[in-house]
Amino acid sequence: MRDEFFEKIRRELEEKEKMREEIIVKSRKVRLSSSKAIANVHREDLKAAEEYLNNALYLAEDLLNYREKHPDQFYLAHDALQELVEAYTFTHIVQELKIPERFPVSIPQALLPGMADCIGELRRFALTMMVKGESDEKIRKVVEIMEELYHILIEFDFHDRLTGNLRPKLDVARNSIERTKSDLLSAKLINLLDK
Amino acid sequence: MRDEFFEKIRRELEEKEKMREEIIVKSRKVRLSSSKAIANVHREDLKAAEEYLNNALYLAEDLLNYREKHPDQFYLAHDALQELVEAYTFTHIVQELKIPERFPVSIPQALLPGMADCIGELRRFALTMMVKGESDEKIRKVVEIMEELYHILIEFDFHDRLTGNLRPKLDVARNSIERTKSDLLSAKLINLLDK
Amino acid sequence: MRDEFFEKIRRELEEKEKMREEIIVKSRKVRLSSSKAIANVHREDLKAAEEYLNNALYLAEDLLNYREKHPDQFYLAHDALQELVEAYTFTHIVQELKIPERFPVSIPQALLPGMADCIGELRRFALTMMVKGESDEKIRKVVEIMEELYHILIEFDFHDRLTGNLRPKLDVARNSIERTKSDLLSAKLINLLDK
Amino acid sequence: MRDEFFEKIRRELEEKEKMREEIIVKSRKVRLSSSKAIANVHREDLKAAEEYLNNALYLAEDLLNYREKHPDQFYLAHDALQELVEAYTFTHIVQELKIPERFPVSIPQALLPGMADCIGELRRFALTMMVKGESDEKIRKVVEIMEELYHILIEFDFHDRLTGNLRPKLDVARNSIERTKSDLLSAKLINLLDK
Amino acid sequence: MRDEFFEKIRRELEEKEKMREEIIVKSRKVRLSSSKAIANVHREDLKAAEEYLNNALYLAEDLLNYREKHPDQFYLAHDALQELVEAYTFTHIVQELKIPERFPVSIPQALLPGMADCIGELRRFALTMMVKGESDEKIRKVVEIMEELYHILIEFDFHDRLTGNLRPKLDVARNSIERTKSDLLSAKLINLLDK
Amino acid sequence: MRDEFFEKIRRELEEKEKMREEIIVKSRKVRLSSSKAIANVHREDLKAAEEYLNNALYLAEDLLNYREKHPDQFYLAHDALQELVEAYTFTHIVQELKIPERFPVSIPQALLPGMADCIGELRRFALTMMVKGESDEKIRKVVEIMEELYHILIEFDFHDRLTGNLRPKLDVARNSIERTKSDLLSAKLINLLDK
Amino acid sequence: MRDEFFEKIRRELEEKEKMREEIIVKSRKVRLSSSKAIANVHREDLKAAEEYLNNALYLAEDLLNYREKHPDQFYLAHDALQELVEAYTFTHIVQELKIPERFPVSIPQALLPGMADCIGELRRFALTMMVKGESDEKIRKVVEIMEELYHILIEFDFHDRLTGNLRPKLDVARNSIERTKSDLLSAKLINLLDK
Amino acid sequence: MRDEFFEKIRRELEEKEKMREEIIVKSRKVRLSSSKAIANVHREDLKAAEEYLNNALYLAEDLLNYREKHPDQFYLAHDALQELVEAYTFTHIVQELKIPERFPVSIPQALLPGMADCIGELRRFALTMMVKGESDEKIRKVVEIMEELYHILIEFDFHDRLTGNLRPKLDVARNSIERTKSDLLSAKLINLLDK
């Protein structure tokens, strides 16, 4: 009887080890497509960005199936899903100039840090617009959205293990917002002088 | 006799462990209310800010009672009280445009770093005013107060354990002041050109 | 709609944080009772040991309920359950001089390292018997059981995250067995010469 | 008024900084005398050991005065007082072959780890006796005292900040006891064979 | 012309990135087979060990082809080839009781640390033999081979980047040898007493 | 035979170590001459700049010979060659007001970050021209070239190990461009008003 | 004889330890007076600044006596002497608008980083002048001196241990110069528009 | 005049940099010969050991000349001289079975840690003798010398910068002594039984 008990545990662990590898491989693909979507938004190739994003969303659906059956190993997928949230939120904001109403993932450890990292992408995007001399109005809107994201996230003051290490990411995000506002002053000045 | 001696020590430690947990829980509440006060000042909802601040002050009074009886465990409350000092000083300055005469806490490890962090909040506040195009006069006043805070604190050149790690916070503060002055020049120029 | 979505996540996190605290507090109690059971076996007060063990088993039943609902936070209970397995296995072996047929926990991250640590307790127990000059026969049996435990565990060669860091514990166990065999032979000789 | 407030804080910090330095200097002397007492016990010069110990006890009395007035800085003296407890307990046990009834210090962060470290000194002392071929009886008594100390300390399962990091010291102590028992078997055998 | 120049560089980098991924994937397989070979030697299933080893050798041949064409990216394969050297050397020594004359890899950053890690495997192997009560003669031979490996490697006193971080691995190896000698004394004692 | 094998490896490592030292010494000279060329451009001593640059190019030719024979150690020269690319590109642009058609080095890890750092030098150069009140036309051309360099580099989105850590350097460069454009418009206005 | 040898070494170390403490205490006083001199220049109280500076110079003379006798411990004074060089250079430049001809210290590890840090103080000083709307001419002169200091220091391209970690300080200084030039353009424009 | 001053400093630094390189190269040779001496003692080739040691002593004489002229850079030679002390002391003790009366170096940062490391070499040496079954008498003498070295060193309770980080080395040494005594008991027993 004891032998069977341990044999059963061993079979379960073999299964779990296989699952781990599957989660790792599939997560890697989600992460790759997501980061290519972000890169293409920065290059202003929104069509390519959307294709990569849709691919990432498609792959993530499969990945999310592992959550039910192997909740204790699913932490392996968090980083990839966080990148997906970042890509999704960033693409949506650049296209619509507002924060999305729905998100592809509701796991806090992926959703919250993904949104926080999106603030950094928005700073990069705003800077490019400033260099190109685009209208203040749009850039100012982006800065407002950065603040709005920050205020949503600041409410999530929980243990780091529950929020995917949100706290340090929020410090970086706040710094990004400050520096973007400071740059916005310069950009405004340029536009005034150019008139 | 030896047994009684160790039994007494064990009872004291049980008491201390209970006190630690109480201090941690109560500190967390002070910290939360304080940081919500600060967030509401930045959103310009001063009424909400004051409510949170008053709540934090009320909770801190209770927390401070632990200091007398458990001075060796009271370091657990320093971070929360530092946040309270930061919230109190920041709210007061935004409302009155001057440094408060009295402070809710006089423990150096909370008072000094709390005031130093307030300089960073003031930079953030000044930037928002600049982006909104508010009058130079008020912003300039804020910058003067930032410098005044800095000059009060620079006098406290003691061991880090005595000042709550003031030194690195002052380096950050000095940098904030410099960058705010630089931004102020841009803001002033914008105002001149807009006239 | 977005507000509700985030509100829901926040409520879930508040719930999770409460669960974390409950798991931590309850785990602590399981761990305490388990280690007191072990200490009492070493003091040869088997009645007290059993009481503590039964208490630990009773508390663990409640603790295990959290596993279903919060599988991603249940890692917080692993250390305590591992201690319970150790106490259960150790007490059983000292009383029955054989490895139990059933175990109170079948979670590999608690079961496997708990059994491995039990090997160390058995060494300690065997040494006390030797120093007291007890009969070889019983000690030899204990050493055989140590080896048997080792051979059951050596089969579980999986990723450390799946086995609760079994590998280093097995290295320690192997070393314990070797040293105990060495001591056993000295003890044997002492008994022969003393007669 | 604000100026006076900060002036007062500064004077207090100057005073505290002076106190810190005094505590550090005086602690150092206590630590030195205590470790010399221990070294002299190992060299079997008990007279010198006692002189150093008495000196350490005398110096510690003065040091303990700082506790009342500067409880938040008194952590600086813990290491030295721990060494004193170790020296006192070790000397007493070597002379009397029993654990002392009273201790010179009742601060848990010094008392508990000092007693734990004493177990290591007793192992070292027992080994020297074994290499010299002294009678089992006395060595066996020392091993019993090592176990007794261990059982007193194992009851203090509190947060590390309250017990002066007792837990890892107890792991070391337990290991010491095991190895000493193992060596005791060899020593016993040597004595038997030498007869 | 400049465009063509940069286009060419980009194509080269795309090629290199593809190569990197191939090296990573293929290295992972070599590493896996090698560590399974080692595990099987410890389980004394030498047939299985040899199969895994041969598979690893076969896969490594393909992997080594990347060295010529992408010497600057080949560092990615070093860890895997080091594991192969370890597996090869360990299997050979267990079978033949001597150090191999030839090695499957002559890249110093893989060969030298792989041989150093083999010393640790040999300690583990020797300990198992001791527990099983095998003859001193064979164990003593293994210890001699451990020393011989150590003396070969100690001559390679070059910059860490050239030897694959050999130095710290040699410190570990030396410690292994010492502890194995100490264990050998106990084992010898057991054999003597058993006579 | 084994001895010869290890002897051969040792001789190779001795050779490699000698090569490392040669690469380090020669790289240092290339780096020194290159940075002196840059410093002299900033001091507007173009004759001296060219001399230092030619010297650096001459020394680099020799250095590049090590690449063929010791590709795995050539990473030691990358920093120096990067500085050379920076000096070459910077000097060429200041003299000709256009990006060079050819570059002295085509190794991506040196070429790409060297070009990125050149953007920072161009900002510094442009600022000096502005403070001196030189004509907008030339400065504006420099800013255009900064943007052109940036757009060439942004295409190289590969792993950091392949591009010499290009990504963070490009962030710095983008920021430099933005700030220089801002300064340019102040300078423009000053010139208009001063007339 | 061996005893005397070790006794002599111990006496030397006691002496050295006393010297260390003296150097630390005296360095602290030099550092304090120097940083107060700098603070007073920023508050435009040049008289107080000079008093503090003279006091620092007076104390440094005594401190420098330790260099001859304890060259291996004199690194303890470098930070303080660096602060002195910074204070001396800064005060001199603010008063005379030129770099001093002589310096109070010629130890490279104090002189070079002290001069580099002075560039940062000059930026701070220039910013205050700009915010106050002082004439461009004087500010421009300060910026020229910042560049001059930078060009003197850039020549000292030696190992970090020889130059007191000059390299990172120079990067900071160069950044300061750039940002000050950029601010100068804004300030100039404000003055033109205000006219 | 200022130019000459800085020119002089630069020449001094060039000289110092050259000296640094000479000290590094010469130290490396001393270290190499010393560690080869130690290795040869362990292989029981005392003739070779002595040759390497004499070579190390000869090279050290030259190295020590740098101390007078460049005391602030001489820390670069400490590690090598420590190795020399270790080799010298170890060889002397193995040959003469007593601690040397004189030492080749009296710099505390080399002498003290070198002697401490020698205790570890003596353990290694004692273990080899035990495994070979050599007479207790000699091994016991070695253990006594290990203790004697320990008691000499324990008196040097100074700041780590003055003793070359002696403290942690002494903890290791004490542990070595304990374990060697424990092994000595086993060895003694083996010899008794073999009779």
Short mmCIF file of N, CA, C and O in Angstrom, two decimals, chain E residues 23 25-34 52-67 74 77-78 80-85 88 103-107 110:
data_model
loop_
_atom_site.label_atom_id
_atom_site.label_comp_id
_atom_site.label_asym_id
_atom_site.label_seq_id
_atom_site.Cartn_x
_atom_site.Cartn_y
_atom_site.Cartn_z
N ILE E 23 21.90 27.41 -30.64
CA ILE E 23 22.89 26.96 -29.65
C ILE E 23 22.22 26.73 -28.29
O ILE E 23 22.47 25.72 -27.62
N VAL E 25 19.03 25.98 -27.59
CA VAL E 25 18.16 24.79 -27.60
C VAL E 25 19.00 23.52 -27.59
O VAL E 25 18.76 22.60 -26.79
N LYS E 26 20.03 23.47 -28.44
CA LYS E 26 20.84 22.26 -28.52
C LYS E 26 21.67 22.04 -27.24
O LYS E 26 21.89 20.90 -26.82
N SER E 27 22.13 23.12 -26.65
CA SER E 27 22.89 22.99 -25.40
C SER E 27 22.02 22.39 -24.31
O SER E 27 22.47 21.55 -23.53
N ARG E 28 20.80 22.84 -24.27
CA ARG E 28 19.88 22.35 -23.24
C ARG E 28 19.75 20.83 -23.31
O ARG E 28 19.75 20.15 -22.29
N LYS E 29 19.68 20.31 -24.53
CA LYS E 29 19.55 18.85 -24.69
C LYS E 29 20.81 18.12 -24.23
O LYS E 29 20.73 17.07 -23.60
N VAL E 30 21.97 18.67 -24.58
CA VAL E 30 23.23 18.05 -24.13
C VAL E 30 23.29 18.01 -22.61
O VAL E 30 23.64 17.00 -22.00
N ARG E 31 22.91 19.14 -22.02
CA ARG E 31 22.96 19.23 -20.56
C ARG E 31 22.04 18.21 -19.90
O ARG E 31 22.41 17.54 -18.94
N LEU E 32 20.85 18.07 -20.44
CA LEU E 32 19.86 17.15 -19.88
C LEU E 32 20.35 15.70 -19.92
O LEU E 32 20.30 14.98 -18.91
N SER E 33 20.81 15.28 -21.10
CA SER E 33 21.30 13.90 -21.23
C SER E 33 22.49 13.67 -20.31
O SER E 33 22.61 12.60 -19.70
N SER E 34 23.36 14.66 -20.20
CA SER E 34 24.54 14.49 -19.36
C SER E 34 24.14 14.33 -17.90
O SER E 34 24.66 13.45 -17.20
N TYR E 52 22.61 7.38 -21.98
CA TYR E 52 22.45 8.84 -21.90
C TYR E 52 23.74 9.54 -22.30
O TYR E 52 23.73 10.55 -23.01
N LEU E 53 24.85 9.00 -21.83
CA LEU E 53 26.13 9.62 -22.15
C LEU E 53 26.39 9.61 -23.65
O LEU E 53 26.80 10.61 -24.24
N ASN E 54 26.12 8.43 -24.28
CA ASN E 54 26.35 8.36 -25.73
C ASN E 54 25.46 9.33 -26.47
O ASN E 54 25.88 9.98 -27.44
N ASN E 55 24.21 9.45 -26.03
CA ASN E 55 23.33 10.42 -26.64
C ASN E 55 23.88 11.83 -26.50
O ASN E 55 23.90 12.62 -27.45
N ALA E 56 24.37 12.16 -25.30
CA ALA E 56 24.94 13.49 -25.07
C ALA E 56 26.15 13.73 -25.97
O ALA E 56 26.31 14.81 -26.55
N LEU E 57 26.99 12.71 -26.11
CA LEU E 57 28.18 12.85 -26.97
C LEU E 57 27.78 13.08 -28.42
O LEU E 57 28.38 13.90 -29.13
N TYR E 58 26.73 12.35 -28.86
CA TYR E 58 26.24 12.48 -30.22
C TYR E 58 25.72 13.90 -30.48
O TYR E 58 26.04 14.54 -31.48
N LEU E 59 24.92 14.40 -29.51
CA LEU E 59 24.35 15.74 -29.66
C LEU E 59 25.44 16.82 -29.60
O LEU E 59 25.35 17.85 -30.28
N ALA E 60 26.46 16.56 -28.81
CA ALA E 60 27.52 17.55 -28.64
C ALA E 60 28.31 17.74 -29.94
O ALA E 60 28.78 18.83 -30.24
N GLU E 61 28.44 16.64 -30.68
CA GLU E 61 29.17 16.75 -31.95
C GLU E 61 28.54 17.80 -32.86
O GLU E 61 29.23 18.63 -33.46
N ASP E 62 27.20 17.76 -32.94
CA ASP E 62 26.48 18.75 -33.73
C ASP E 62 26.69 20.15 -33.15
O ASP E 62 26.99 21.11 -33.88
N LEU E 63 26.58 20.25 -31.86
CA LEU E 63 26.71 21.55 -31.18
C LEU E 63 28.08 22.18 -31.45
O LEU E 63 28.20 23.39 -31.68
N LEU E 64 29.11 21.33 -31.44
CA LEU E 64 30.47 21.85 -31.62
C LEU E 64 30.69 22.50 -32.99
O LEU E 64 31.61 23.30 -33.17
N ASN E 65 29.83 22.15 -33.96
CA ASN E 65 29.96 22.77 -35.29
C ASN E 65 29.75 24.28 -35.26
O ASN E 65 30.24 25.00 -36.13
N TYR E 66 29.01 24.75 -34.27
CA TYR E 66 28.74 26.19 -34.20
C TYR E 66 29.97 26.98 -33.77
O TYR E 66 30.01 28.18 -33.92
N ARG E 67 30.94 26.27 -33.22
CA ARG E 67 32.07 26.98 -32.65
C ARG E 67 32.89 27.71 -33.71
O ARG E 67 33.30 28.85 -33.52
N PHE E 74 29.67 31.29 -28.87
CA PHE E 74 29.77 29.90 -28.42
C PHE E 74 29.83 29.78 -26.90
O PHE E 74 29.63 28.69 -26.35
N ALA E 77 27.28 27.71 -25.09
CA ALA E 77 27.31 26.24 -25.01
C ALA E 77 28.22 25.73 -23.90
O ALA E 77 28.22 24.54 -23.61
N HIS E 78 29.00 26.63 -23.30
CA HIS E 78 30.01 26.16 -22.35
C HIS E 78 29.42 25.37 -21.17
O HIS E 78 29.94 24.32 -20.80
N ALA E 80 26.75 23.58 -20.92
CA ALA E 80 26.31 22.24 -21.31
C ALA E 80 27.50 21.31 -21.55
O ALA E 80 27.50 20.15 -21.12
N LEU E 81 28.52 21.83 -22.20
CA LEU E 81 29.69 20.99 -22.49
C LEU E 81 30.45 20.66 -21.19
O LEU E 81 31.04 19.59 -21.08
N GLN E 82 30.42 21.57 -20.26
CA GLN E 82 31.01 21.30 -18.95
C GLN E 82 30.29 20.12 -18.28
O GLN E 82 30.94 19.23 -17.71
N GLU E 83 28.99 20.12 -18.35
CA GLU E 83 28.21 19.02 -17.77
C GLU E 83 28.54 17.70 -18.49
O GLU E 83 28.62 16.63 -17.86
N LEU E 84 28.75 17.79 -19.83
CA LEU E 84 29.12 16.59 -20.58
C LEU E 84 30.46 16.04 -20.11
O LEU E 84 30.62 14.84 -19.90
N VAL E 85 31.45 16.94 -19.94
CA VAL E 85 32.76 16.51 -19.45
C VAL E 85 32.62 15.84 -18.08
O VAL E 85 33.21 14.79 -17.82
N TYR E 88 31.05 12.41 -18.57
CA TYR E 88 31.98 11.49 -19.23
C TYR E 88 33.07 11.03 -18.25
O TYR E 88 33.37 9.84 -18.13
N PHE E 103 39.37 13.13 -23.70
CA PHE E 103 38.15 13.80 -23.26
C PHE E 103 37.34 14.24 -24.49
O PHE E 103 37.93 14.55 -25.53
N PRO E 104 36.03 14.26 -24.39
CA PRO E 104 35.22 14.58 -25.56
C PRO E 104 35.32 16.04 -25.99
O PRO E 104 34.93 16.38 -27.09
N VAL E 105 35.85 16.90 -25.12
CA VAL E 105 35.88 18.34 -25.39
C VAL E 105 37.22 18.87 -24.91
O VAL E 105 37.68 18.48 -23.85
N SER E 106 37.84 19.76 -25.69
CA SER E 106 39.11 20.31 -25.21
C SER E 106 39.03 21.82 -24.99
O SER E 106 40.06 22.46 -24.78
N ILE E 107 37.84 22.38 -25.03
CA ILE E 107 37.67 23.81 -24.73
C ILE E 107 37.90 24.00 -23.23
O ILE E 107 37.15 23.43 -22.42
N ALA E 110 35.11 24.55 -20.66
CA ALA E 110 34.18 23.45 -20.37
C ALA E 110 34.92 22.29 -19.71
O ALA E 110 34.45 21.69 -18.76
#
